[in-house]
Amino acid sequence: MQRRKVYVPGAAALLVALLAGCTGGSGHDDGSDGKSGDTGASTTAAEPGRYRTLPEPCGAVDSSTLDAMLPGIAEIEDTDQREKAYEGSPTVTYDTDRRVGCRWKVDSTDATHHLLVDFERVVSYDGTVSDDARAQQVYRTKLREADVPEPSAPGSDEESGSPSPSGSDGSKGPEGSAKPKGSAGSDGAEGSQVAARPQGGTSAEVGKGDGAEPGDTAEAEVTPEGLESRTLDDLGDEAFLADVLTTAASASRHRTVTVVFRTSNVVVTVEYDEQPARRTEVPDSKEMQDNARELADDLADRFDG
């Protein structure tokens, strides 16, 4: 009986230990409910963007396009200089996985031309906000900074022809202005903004006829009618074009045409600038816009392909 008193408690203790181990094991399995909860959360998390990489920017523009947009590049006599002009110069970025760009500059007897191509891959670190939605926010910021009127929502007062609440002249607030007055794009990330009023210069002041001497200034339209800065309907998921003509004292006028479009989580910027050698000349708005649009279309095709 004494021997049984010794072993029975031991067996009971062993049984209890085994049961406890089983209970602990089942508790560990039950811990996967937290992961299943995470899995459930991940199914409702925002979708990642379509693009995980960016193209090499200096190789994204073919030589025929550079010939058209940078007159004089093919006539550079020095072979090494001509090759470097075609190659372009990569822009300095801190994370080439997220943003890359390339610049070209050509001086000729008639004008100086600059071209910038910039690719920005937007990633949202908020699980409730998709990469596409975050990229749309980046795009809309650029749209406002360029002072380009945002498209009217269906049923809005502007679309229905109702009087504007801001006044009888149809003018609106700064974010929806149909005709910005004295506004200027702010300085920011390279290539992503349009400077409407550079230092030392004025916008919308160019020499005109009627006896005006070269160097005289008079109020004039920044761009020809029908070619004003505007949103575009047939480029990427959303796009806009900004056209700004500036002039400075004792300097020739220069025009900057910028096309920005978004495709999924990538925002692409094409910035094209021309400054004629003669003060009396004004860069052709339509030609520059056509060249910038054609390049933007080619870049959009690269992403779609």
PDB file of C-alpha atoms in Angstrom:
ATOM      1  CA  MET A   1       0.000   0.000   0.000  1.00  0.00           C
ATOM      2  CA  GLN A   2       2.843   2.318   0.791  1.00  0.00           C
ATOM      3  CA  ARG A   3       4.405   1.669  -2.654  1.00  0.00           C
ATOM      4  CA  ARG A   4       1.062   2.488  -4.304  1.00  0.00           C
ATOM      5  CA  LYS A   5       0.861   5.748  -2.340  1.00  0.00           C
ATOM      6  CA  VAL A   6       4.260   6.689  -3.774  1.00  0.00           C
ATOM      7  CA  TYR A   7       3.466   5.968  -7.463  1.00  0.00           C
ATOM      8  CA  VAL A   8      -0.141   6.983  -7.779  1.00  0.00           C
ATOM      9  CA  PRO A   9       0.531  10.686  -7.140  1.00  0.00           C
ATOM     10  CA  GLY A  10       3.459  10.479  -9.574  1.00  0.00           C
ATOM     11  CA  ALA A  11       1.251   9.001 -12.277  1.00  0.00           C
ATOM     12  CA  ALA A  12      -1.348  11.624 -11.586  1.00  0.00           C
ATOM     13  CA  ALA A  13       1.280  14.322 -11.825  1.00  0.00           C
ATOM     14  CA  LEU A  14       2.473  12.873 -15.132  1.00  0.00           C
ATOM     15  CA  LEU A  15      -1.086  12.790 -16.428  1.00  0.00           C
ATOM     16  CA  VAL A  16      -1.630  16.394 -15.394  1.00  0.00           C
ATOM     17  CA  ALA A  17       1.606  17.397 -17.110  1.00  0.00           C
ATOM     18  CA  LEU A  18       0.578  15.645 -20.297  1.00  0.00           C
ATOM     19  CA  LEU A  19      -2.818  17.289 -20.226  1.00  0.00           C
ATOM     20  CA  ALA A  20      -1.204  20.653 -19.627  1.00  0.00           C
ATOM     21  CA  GLY A  21       1.120  20.062 -22.567  1.00  0.00           C
ATOM     22  CA  CYS A  22      -1.799  19.221 -24.807  1.00  0.00           C
ATOM     23  CA  THR A  23      -3.646  22.278 -23.614  1.00  0.00           C
ATOM     24  CA  GLY A  24      -0.571  24.432 -24.305  1.00  0.00           C
ATOM     25  CA  GLY A  25      -0.265  22.946 -27.790  1.00  0.00           C
ATOM     26  CA  SER A  26      -3.874  23.668 -28.604  1.00  0.00           C
ATOM     27  CA  GLY A  27      -3.396  27.158 -27.235  1.00  0.00           C
ATOM     28  CA  HIS A  28      -0.480  27.638 -29.611  1.00  0.00           C
ATOM     29  CA  ASP A  29      -2.641  26.532 -32.531  1.00  0.00           C
ATOM     30  CA  ASP A  30      -5.362  28.883 -31.416  1.00  0.00           C
ATOM     31  CA  GLY A  31      -2.791  31.653 -31.599  1.00  0.00           C
ATOM     32  CA  SER A  32      -3.026  31.337 -35.362  1.00  0.00           C
ATOM     33  CA  ASP A  33      -6.386  33.060 -35.058  1.00  0.00           C
ATOM     34  CA  GLY A  34      -4.438  36.278 -34.732  1.00  0.00           C
ATOM     35  CA  LYS A  35      -2.759  35.518 -38.030  1.00  0.00           C
ATOM     36  CA  SER A  36      -6.054  34.565 -39.557  1.00  0.00           C
ATOM     37  CA  GLY A  37      -7.280  37.908 -38.338  1.00  0.00           C
ATOM     38  CA  ASP A  38      -4.257  39.481 -40.003  1.00  0.00           C
ATOM     39  CA  THR A  39      -5.027  37.527 -43.128  1.00  0.00           C
ATOM     40  CA  GLY A  40      -8.553  38.838 -43.042  1.00  0.00           C
ATOM     41  CA  ALA A  41      -7.182  42.341 -42.657  1.00  0.00           C
ATOM     42  CA  SER A  42      -4.805  41.823 -45.570  1.00  0.00           C
ATOM     43  CA  THR A  43      -7.675  40.833 -47.822  1.00  0.00           C
ATOM     44  CA  THR A  44      -9.209  44.234 -47.195  1.00  0.00           C
ATOM     45  CA  ALA A  45      -5.894  46.116 -47.360  1.00  0.00           C
ATOM     46  CA  ALA A  46      -5.307  48.501 -50.235  1.00  0.00           C
ATOM     47  CA  GLU A  47      -3.889  47.032 -53.408  1.00  0.00           C
ATOM     48  CA  PRO A  48      -0.221  47.651 -54.288  1.00  0.00           C
ATOM     49  CA  GLY A  49       0.620  49.659 -57.376  1.00  0.00           C
ATOM     50  CA  ARG A  50       1.055  48.097 -60.776  1.00  0.00           C
ATOM     51  CA  TYR A  51       4.689  49.100 -61.166  1.00  0.00           C
ATOM     52  CA  ARG A  52       7.537  47.822 -58.987  1.00  0.00           C
ATOM     53  CA  THR A  53      10.423  49.227 -61.065  1.00  0.00           C
ATOM     54  CA  LEU A  54      11.192  52.271 -63.204  1.00  0.00           C
ATOM     55  CA  PRO A  55      12.692  52.452 -66.707  1.00  0.00           C
ATOM     56  CA  GLU A  56      16.153  53.889 -67.289  1.00  0.00           C
ATOM     57  CA  PRO A  57      15.296  57.552 -68.017  1.00  0.00           C
ATOM     58  CA  CYS A  58      18.224  58.523 -70.242  1.00  0.00           C
ATOM     59  CA  GLY A  59      17.418  55.598 -72.515  1.00  0.00           C
ATOM     60  CA  ALA A  60      13.691  56.329 -72.575  1.00  0.00           C
ATOM     61  CA  VAL A  61      13.946  59.011 -75.295  1.00  0.00           C
ATOM     62  CA  ASP A  62      15.070  57.899 -78.742  1.00  0.00           C
ATOM     63  CA  SER A  63      17.467  59.870 -80.919  1.00  0.00           C
ATOM     64  CA  SER A  64      14.831  60.921 -83.462  1.00  0.00           C
ATOM     65  CA  THR A  65      12.783  62.547 -80.682  1.00  0.00           C
ATOM     66  CA  LEU A  66      15.878  64.332 -79.389  1.00  0.00           C
ATOM     67  CA  ASP A  67      16.600  65.566 -82.917  1.00  0.00           C
ATOM     68  CA  ALA A  68      13.113  67.095 -83.090  1.00  0.00           C
ATOM     69  CA  MET A  69      13.064  68.607 -79.598  1.00  0.00           C
ATOM     70  CA  LEU A  70      16.689  69.751 -79.404  1.00  0.00           C
ATOM     71  CA  PRO A  71      17.536  71.467 -82.724  1.00  0.00           C
ATOM     72  CA  GLY A  72      21.266  71.541 -83.322  1.00  0.00           C
ATOM     73  CA  ILE A  73      22.104  68.367 -81.420  1.00  0.00           C
ATOM     74  CA  ALA A  74      22.897  66.444 -84.591  1.00  0.00           C
ATOM     75  CA  GLU A  75      25.133  69.278 -85.850  1.00  0.00           C
ATOM     76  CA  ILE A  76      27.497  69.243 -82.859  1.00  0.00           C
ATOM     77  CA  GLU A  77      30.880  68.862 -84.531  1.00  0.00           C
ATOM     78  CA  ASP A  78      32.833  67.216 -81.733  1.00  0.00           C
ATOM     79  CA  THR A  79      31.947  63.520 -81.744  1.00  0.00           C
ATOM     80  CA  ASP A  80      32.383  63.032 -77.978  1.00  0.00           C
ATOM     81  CA  GLN A  81      30.305  66.099 -77.167  1.00  0.00           C
ATOM     82  CA  ARG A  82      27.591  65.000 -79.578  1.00  0.00           C
ATOM     83  CA  GLU A  83      27.433  61.543 -78.012  1.00  0.00           C
ATOM     84  CA  LYS A  84      27.239  63.034 -74.509  1.00  0.00           C
ATOM     85  CA  ALA A  85      24.478  65.387 -75.658  1.00  0.00           C
ATOM     86  CA  TYR A  86      22.423  62.431 -76.884  1.00  0.00           C
ATOM     87  CA  GLU A  87      23.111  60.424 -73.717  1.00  0.00           C
ATOM     88  CA  GLY A  88      21.833  63.139 -71.400  1.00  0.00           C
ATOM     89  CA  SER A  89      22.700  63.586 -67.720  1.00  0.00           C
ATOM     90  CA  PRO A  90      20.955  61.586 -64.976  1.00  0.00           C
ATOM     91  CA  THR A  91      19.367  63.737 -62.297  1.00  0.00           C
ATOM     92  CA  VAL A  92      20.538  63.302 -58.715  1.00  0.00           C
ATOM     93  CA  THR A  93      18.079  61.340 -56.600  1.00  0.00           C
ATOM     94  CA  TYR A  94      18.418  59.640 -53.233  1.00  0.00           C
ATOM     95  CA  ASP A  95      16.508  56.494 -54.145  1.00  0.00           C
ATOM     96  CA  THR A  96      16.674  55.350 -57.765  1.00  0.00           C
ATOM     97  CA  ASP A  97      14.122  52.645 -56.991  1.00  0.00           C
ATOM     98  CA  ARG A  98      11.575  55.373 -56.298  1.00  0.00           C
ATOM     99  CA  ARG A  99      12.612  58.259 -58.560  1.00  0.00           C
ATOM    100  CA  VAL A 100      14.847  58.723 -61.599  1.00  0.00           C
ATOM    101  CA  GLY A 101      15.273  61.399 -64.230  1.00  0.00           C
ATOM    102  CA  CYS A 102      17.425  62.641 -67.094  1.00  0.00           C
ATOM    103  CA  ARG A 103      18.257  66.081 -68.517  1.00  0.00           C
ATOM    104  CA  TRP A 104      19.369  67.225 -71.945  1.00  0.00           C
ATOM    105  CA  LYS A 105      20.637  70.676 -72.965  1.00  0.00           C
ATOM    106  CA  VAL A 106      21.652  71.909 -76.407  1.00  0.00           C
ATOM    107  CA  ASP A 107      22.858  75.386 -77.361  1.00  0.00           C
ATOM    108  CA  SER A 108      22.525  76.433 -80.976  1.00  0.00           C
ATOM    109  CA  THR A 109      22.857  79.704 -82.847  1.00  0.00           C
ATOM    110  CA  ASP A 110      19.087  80.211 -82.745  1.00  0.00           C
ATOM    111  CA  ALA A 111      18.102  79.072 -79.250  1.00  0.00           C
ATOM    112  CA  THR A 112      18.902  77.061 -76.154  1.00  0.00           C
ATOM    113  CA  HIS A 113      16.717  74.029 -75.432  1.00  0.00           C
ATOM    114  CA  HIS A 114      16.332  72.022 -72.249  1.00  0.00           C
ATOM    115  CA  LEU A 115      14.505  68.735 -71.816  1.00  0.00           C
ATOM    116  CA  LEU A 116      13.781  66.869 -68.606  1.00  0.00           C
ATOM    117  CA  VAL A 117      12.141  63.473 -68.145  1.00  0.00           C
ATOM    118  CA  ASP A 118      11.265  62.459 -64.588  1.00  0.00           C
ATOM    119  CA  PHE A 119       9.751  59.182 -63.311  1.00  0.00           C
ATOM    120  CA  GLU A 120       8.407  58.916 -59.764  1.00  0.00           C
ATOM    121  CA  ARG A 121       7.135  55.587 -58.419  1.00  0.00           C
ATOM    122  CA  VAL A 122       4.827  56.267 -55.507  1.00  0.00           C
ATOM    123  CA  VAL A 123       4.513  53.784 -52.650  1.00  0.00           C
ATOM    124  CA  SER A 124       1.963  54.146 -49.866  1.00  0.00           C
ATOM    125  CA  TYR A 125       3.091  53.023 -46.432  1.00  0.00           C
ATOM    126  CA  ASP A 126      -0.476  53.212 -45.152  1.00  0.00           C
ATOM    127  CA  GLY A 127      -2.166  49.830 -45.469  1.00  0.00           C
ATOM    128  CA  THR A 128      -5.538  51.532 -45.897  1.00  0.00           C
ATOM    129  CA  VAL A 129      -4.365  53.729 -48.806  1.00  0.00           C
ATOM    130  CA  SER A 130      -3.395  52.139 -52.110  1.00  0.00           C
ATOM    131  CA  ASP A 131      -0.291  53.104 -54.051  1.00  0.00           C
ATOM    132  CA  ASP A 132      -2.536  54.388 -56.834  1.00  0.00           C
ATOM    133  CA  ALA A 133      -4.484  56.611 -54.442  1.00  0.00           C
ATOM    134  CA  ARG A 134      -1.272  58.029 -53.011  1.00  0.00           C
ATOM    135  CA  ALA A 135       0.059  58.641 -56.535  1.00  0.00           C
ATOM    136  CA  GLN A 136      -3.165  60.465 -57.336  1.00  0.00           C
ATOM    137  CA  GLN A 137      -2.526  62.757 -54.365  1.00  0.00           C
ATOM    138  CA  VAL A 138       0.985  63.481 -55.659  1.00  0.00           C
ATOM    139  CA  TYR A 139      -0.416  64.218 -59.117  1.00  0.00           C
ATOM    140  CA  ARG A 140      -3.116  66.549 -57.767  1.00  0.00           C
ATOM    141  CA  THR A 141      -0.491  68.475 -55.800  1.00  0.00           C
ATOM    142  CA  LYS A 142       1.480  69.054 -59.001  1.00  0.00           C
ATOM    143  CA  LEU A 143      -1.716  70.103 -60.765  1.00  0.00           C
ATOM    144  CA  ARG A 144      -2.432  72.772 -58.157  1.00  0.00           C
ATOM    145  CA  GLU A 145       1.157  74.000 -58.034  1.00  0.00           C
ATOM    146  CA  ALA A 146       1.105  74.471 -61.812  1.00  0.00           C
ATOM    147  CA  ASP A 147      -2.069  76.586 -61.484  1.00  0.00           C
ATOM    148  CA  VAL A 148      -3.919  74.368 -63.921  1.00  0.00           C
ATOM    149  CA  PRO A 149      -7.698  74.357 -63.400  1.00  0.00           C
ATOM    150  CA  GLU A 150      -8.958  71.010 -62.156  1.00  0.00           C
ATOM    151  CA  PRO A 151     -11.680  69.363 -64.259  1.00  0.00           C
ATOM    152  CA  SER A 152     -15.207  70.111 -63.128  1.00  0.00           C
ATOM    153  CA  ALA A 153     -17.150  67.342 -61.441  1.00  0.00           C
ATOM    154  CA  PRO A 154     -20.357  66.229 -63.181  1.00  0.00           C
ATOM    155  CA  GLY A 155     -23.273  68.376 -62.115  1.00  0.00           C
ATOM    156  CA  SER A 156     -21.066  71.211 -60.871  1.00  0.00           C
ATOM    157  CA  ASP A 157     -22.066  74.849 -61.264  1.00  0.00           C
ATOM    158  CA  GLU A 158     -19.403  75.390 -63.919  1.00  0.00           C
ATOM    159  CA  GLU A 159     -20.596  72.460 -66.015  1.00  0.00           C
ATOM    160  CA  SER A 160     -24.264  73.384 -65.714  1.00  0.00           C
ATOM    161  CA  GLY A 161     -23.607  77.023 -66.515  1.00  0.00           C
ATOM    162  CA  SER A 162     -24.835  78.288 -63.144  1.00  0.00           C
ATOM    163  CA  PRO A 163     -23.323  81.550 -61.902  1.00  0.00           C
ATOM    164  CA  SER A 164     -20.152  81.199 -59.901  1.00  0.00           C
ATOM    165  CA  PRO A 165     -20.561  81.858 -56.179  1.00  0.00           C
ATOM    166  CA  SER A 166     -17.357  83.909 -56.265  1.00  0.00           C
ATOM    167  CA  GLY A 167     -18.697  86.558 -58.587  1.00  0.00           C
ATOM    168  CA  SER A 168     -20.494  87.331 -61.816  1.00  0.00           C
ATOM    169  CA  ASP A 169     -17.311  87.195 -63.874  1.00  0.00           C
ATOM    170  CA  GLY A 170     -17.076  83.428 -63.467  1.00  0.00           C
ATOM    171  CA  SER A 171     -13.804  83.603 -61.577  1.00  0.00           C
ATOM    172  CA  LYS A 172     -13.269  80.997 -58.937  1.00  0.00           C
ATOM    173  CA  GLY A 173     -11.027  80.229 -56.037  1.00  0.00           C
ATOM    174  CA  PRO A 174      -7.312  79.482 -56.359  1.00  0.00           C
ATOM    175  CA  GLU A 175      -7.772  75.736 -56.815  1.00  0.00           C
ATOM    176  CA  GLY A 176     -10.316  75.978 -59.602  1.00  0.00           C
ATOM    177  CA  SER A 177      -9.392  79.245 -61.237  1.00  0.00           C
ATOM    178  CA  ALA A 178     -10.293  79.314 -64.890  1.00  0.00           C
ATOM    179  CA  LYS A 179      -7.849  82.177 -65.414  1.00  0.00           C
ATOM    180  CA  PRO A 180      -5.182  82.489 -62.704  1.00  0.00           C
ATOM    181  CA  LYS A 181      -4.183  86.064 -61.925  1.00  0.00           C
ATOM    182  CA  GLY A 182      -0.606  86.637 -60.958  1.00  0.00           C
ATOM    183  CA  SER A 183      -0.198  83.127 -59.646  1.00  0.00           C
ATOM    184  CA  ALA A 184       3.096  81.311 -59.680  1.00  0.00           C
ATOM    185  CA  GLY A 185       4.193  77.725 -59.317  1.00  0.00           C
ATOM    186  CA  SER A 186       6.242  77.038 -56.213  1.00  0.00           C
ATOM    187  CA  ASP A 187       9.751  75.669 -56.294  1.00  0.00           C
ATOM    188  CA  GLY A 188       9.911  72.004 -55.399  1.00  0.00           C
ATOM    189  CA  ALA A 189      11.216  68.643 -56.552  1.00  0.00           C
ATOM    190  CA  GLU A 190      13.235  68.937 -59.697  1.00  0.00           C
ATOM    191  CA  GLY A 191      11.222  68.810 -62.842  1.00  0.00           C
ATOM    192  CA  SER A 192       7.918  68.444 -61.089  1.00  0.00           C
ATOM    193  CA  GLN A 193       6.842  72.088 -60.994  1.00  0.00           C
ATOM    194  CA  VAL A 194       6.413  74.973 -63.403  1.00  0.00           C
ATOM    195  CA  ALA A 195       7.941  78.326 -62.536  1.00  0.00           C
ATOM    196  CA  ALA A 196       5.475  80.930 -63.717  1.00  0.00           C
ATOM    197  CA  ARG A 197       7.494  83.877 -62.431  1.00  0.00           C
ATOM    198  CA  PRO A 198      11.270  83.363 -62.245  1.00  0.00           C
ATOM    199  CA  GLN A 199      13.473  85.641 -60.145  1.00  0.00           C
ATOM    200  CA  GLY A 200      14.049  88.980 -61.766  1.00  0.00           C
ATOM    201  CA  GLY A 201      11.389  88.418 -64.376  1.00  0.00           C
ATOM    202  CA  THR A 202       7.758  89.030 -65.036  1.00  0.00           C
ATOM    203  CA  SER A 203       5.136  86.790 -66.510  1.00  0.00           C
ATOM    204  CA  ALA A 204       2.681  87.744 -69.243  1.00  0.00           C
ATOM    205  CA  GLU A 205       4.698  90.823 -70.177  1.00  0.00           C
ATOM    206  CA  VAL A 206       6.085  90.716 -73.706  1.00  0.00           C
ATOM    207  CA  GLY A 207       6.964  93.330 -76.299  1.00  0.00           C
ATOM    208  CA  LYS A 208       4.217  93.979 -78.833  1.00  0.00           C
ATOM    209  CA  GLY A 209       3.765  95.933 -82.031  1.00  0.00           C
ATOM    210  CA  ASP A 210       2.137  99.334 -82.440  1.00  0.00           C
ATOM    211  CA  GLY A 211       5.466 101.113 -82.284  1.00  0.00           C
ATOM    212  CA  ALA A 212       6.828  99.285 -79.270  1.00  0.00           C
ATOM    213  CA  GLU A 213      10.585  99.072 -79.301  1.00  0.00           C
ATOM    214  CA  PRO A 214      12.413  95.857 -78.463  1.00  0.00           C
ATOM    215  CA  GLY A 215      12.618  95.633 -74.703  1.00  0.00           C
ATOM    216  CA  ASP A 216       9.353  97.503 -74.139  1.00  0.00           C
ATOM    217  CA  THR A 217       6.789  95.436 -72.277  1.00  0.00           C
ATOM    218  CA  ALA A 218       3.032  95.320 -72.579  1.00  0.00           C
ATOM    219  CA  GLU A 219       0.378  93.024 -71.231  1.00  0.00           C
ATOM    220  CA  ALA A 220      -0.213  90.051 -73.503  1.00  0.00           C
ATOM    221  CA  GLU A 221      -1.637  86.577 -73.280  1.00  0.00           C
ATOM    222  CA  VAL A 222       0.787  84.012 -71.920  1.00  0.00           C
ATOM    223  CA  THR A 223      -0.225  81.462 -74.565  1.00  0.00           C
ATOM    224  CA  PRO A 224      -2.353  81.650 -77.704  1.00  0.00           C
ATOM    225  CA  GLU A 225      -6.056  81.087 -77.300  1.00  0.00           C
ATOM    226  CA  GLY A 226      -6.922  77.407 -77.218  1.00  0.00           C
ATOM    227  CA  LEU A 227      -3.448  76.396 -76.058  1.00  0.00           C
ATOM    228  CA  GLU A 228      -3.750  77.484 -72.450  1.00  0.00           C
ATOM    229  CA  SER A 229      -2.658  75.266 -69.575  1.00  0.00           C
ATOM    230  CA  ARG A 230      -5.245  72.508 -69.236  1.00  0.00           C
ATOM    231  CA  THR A 231      -5.993  68.940 -68.221  1.00  0.00           C
ATOM    232  CA  LEU A 232      -5.697  66.192 -70.832  1.00  0.00           C
ATOM    233  CA  ASP A 233      -8.209  63.387 -71.346  1.00  0.00           C
ATOM    234  CA  ASP A 234      -6.242  60.968 -73.513  1.00  0.00           C
ATOM    235  CA  LEU A 235      -2.993  60.413 -71.629  1.00  0.00           C
ATOM    236  CA  GLY A 236      -2.486  57.899 -68.822  1.00  0.00           C
ATOM    237  CA  ASP A 237      -5.016  57.725 -66.006  1.00  0.00           C
ATOM    238  CA  GLU A 238      -4.984  61.518 -65.680  1.00  0.00           C
ATOM    239  CA  ALA A 239      -2.778  64.249 -67.104  1.00  0.00           C
ATOM    240  CA  PHE A 240      -2.287  67.971 -67.533  1.00  0.00           C
ATOM    241  CA  LEU A 241      -0.264  70.365 -69.671  1.00  0.00           C
ATOM    242  CA  ALA A 242       1.143  73.682 -68.442  1.00  0.00           C
ATOM    243  CA  ASP A 243       2.467  76.344 -70.830  1.00  0.00           C
ATOM    244  CA  VAL A 244       4.269  79.346 -69.340  1.00  0.00           C
ATOM    245  CA  LEU A 245       5.994  82.197 -71.189  1.00  0.00           C
ATOM    246  CA  THR A 246       8.331  84.401 -69.162  1.00  0.00           C
ATOM    247  CA  THR A 247      10.605  87.327 -69.883  1.00  0.00           C
ATOM    248  CA  ALA A 248      13.153  89.230 -67.863  1.00  0.00           C
ATOM    249  CA  ALA A 249      14.741  92.635 -68.248  1.00  0.00           C
ATOM    250  CA  SER A 250      17.515  92.607 -70.861  1.00  0.00           C
ATOM    251  CA  ALA A 251      16.858  88.948 -71.598  1.00  0.00           C
ATOM    252  CA  SER A 252      15.033  86.988 -74.238  1.00  0.00           C
ATOM    253  CA  ARG A 253      11.730  85.330 -73.492  1.00  0.00           C
ATOM    254  CA  HIS A 254      11.604  81.653 -72.818  1.00  0.00           C
ATOM    255  CA  ARG A 255       8.747  79.215 -72.809  1.00  0.00           C
ATOM    256  CA  THR A 256       8.356  76.160 -70.615  1.00  0.00           C
ATOM    257  CA  VAL A 257       5.897  73.443 -71.563  1.00  0.00           C
ATOM    258  CA  THR A 258       5.325  70.772 -68.942  1.00  0.00           C
ATOM    259  CA  VAL A 259       3.286  67.602 -69.362  1.00  0.00           C
ATOM    260  CA  VAL A 260       2.551  65.523 -66.257  1.00  0.00           C
ATOM    261  CA  PHE A 261       0.620  62.278 -66.314  1.00  0.00           C
ATOM    262  CA  ARG A 262      -0.099  59.432 -63.915  1.00  0.00           C
ATOM    263  CA  THR A 263      -0.285  55.780 -64.827  1.00  0.00           C
ATOM    264  CA  SER A 264      -1.199  53.653 -61.831  1.00  0.00           C
ATOM    265  CA  ASN A 265       1.393  54.425 -59.134  1.00  0.00           C
ATOM    266  CA  VAL A 266       3.915  56.194 -61.387  1.00  0.00           C
ATOM    267  CA  VAL A 267       3.884  59.941 -62.058  1.00  0.00           C
ATOM    268  CA  VAL A 268       5.762  61.026 -65.193  1.00  0.00           C
ATOM    269  CA  THR A 269       6.929  64.582 -65.908  1.00  0.00           C
ATOM    270  CA  VAL A 270       8.139  65.951 -69.244  1.00  0.00           C
ATOM    271  CA  GLU A 271       9.523  69.499 -69.029  1.00  0.00           C
ATOM    272  CA  TYR A 272      10.539  71.218 -72.262  1.00  0.00           C
ATOM    273  CA  ASP A 273      12.113  74.678 -72.348  1.00  0.00           C
ATOM    274  CA  GLU A 274      13.183  76.956 -75.180  1.00  0.00           C
ATOM    275  CA  GLN A 275      14.962  80.312 -74.970  1.00  0.00           C
ATOM    276  CA  PRO A 276      15.606  82.029 -78.316  1.00  0.00           C
ATOM    277  CA  ALA A 277      18.868  83.848 -78.879  1.00  0.00           C
ATOM    278  CA  ARG A 278      17.039  86.997 -80.007  1.00  0.00           C
ATOM    279  CA  ARG A 279      14.996  89.024 -77.548  1.00  0.00           C
ATOM    280  CA  THR A 280      12.332  89.789 -80.136  1.00  0.00           C
ATOM    281  CA  GLU A 281      11.516  86.138 -80.810  1.00  0.00           C
ATOM    282  CA  VAL A 282       8.865  84.188 -78.951  1.00  0.00           C
ATOM    283  CA  PRO A 283       8.997  80.369 -78.823  1.00  0.00           C
ATOM    284  CA  ASP A 284       6.176  78.728 -80.739  1.00  0.00           C
ATOM    285  CA  SER A 285       3.657  77.402 -78.242  1.00  0.00           C
ATOM    286  CA  LYS A 286       1.923  74.895 -80.517  1.00  0.00           C
ATOM    287  CA  GLU A 287       5.148  73.348 -81.790  1.00  0.00           C
ATOM    288  CA  MET A 288       6.531  72.947 -78.282  1.00  0.00           C
ATOM    289  CA  GLN A 289       3.278  71.492 -76.964  1.00  0.00           C
ATOM    290  CA  ASP A 290       3.065  69.039 -79.856  1.00  0.00           C
ATOM    291  CA  ASN A 291       6.637  67.851 -79.218  1.00  0.00           C
ATOM    292  CA  ALA A 292       6.080  67.483 -75.477  1.00  0.00           C
ATOM    293  CA  ARG A 293       2.772  65.667 -75.989  1.00  0.00           C
ATOM    294  CA  GLU A 294       4.294  63.266 -78.502  1.00  0.00           C
ATOM    295  CA  LEU A 295       7.106  62.381 -76.105  1.00  0.00           C
ATOM    296  CA  ALA A 296       4.640  61.924 -73.239  1.00  0.00           C
ATOM    297  CA  ASP A 297       2.555  59.592 -75.418  1.00  0.00           C
ATOM    298  CA  ASP A 298       5.663  57.538 -76.227  1.00  0.00           C
ATOM    299  CA  LEU A 299       6.542  57.254 -72.542  1.00  0.00           C
ATOM    300  CA  ALA A 300       2.983  56.214 -71.668  1.00  0.00           C
ATOM    301  CA  ASP A 301       3.188  53.477 -74.313  1.00  0.00           C
ATOM    302  CA  ARG A 302       6.396  52.198 -72.694  1.00  0.00           C
ATOM    303  CA  PHE A 303       4.571  51.703 -69.403  1.00  0.00           C
ATOM    304  CA  ASP A 304       1.525  50.154 -71.032  1.00  0.00           C
ATOM    305  CA  GLY A 305       3.719  47.807 -73.002  1.00  0.00           C
TER     306      GLY A 305
END
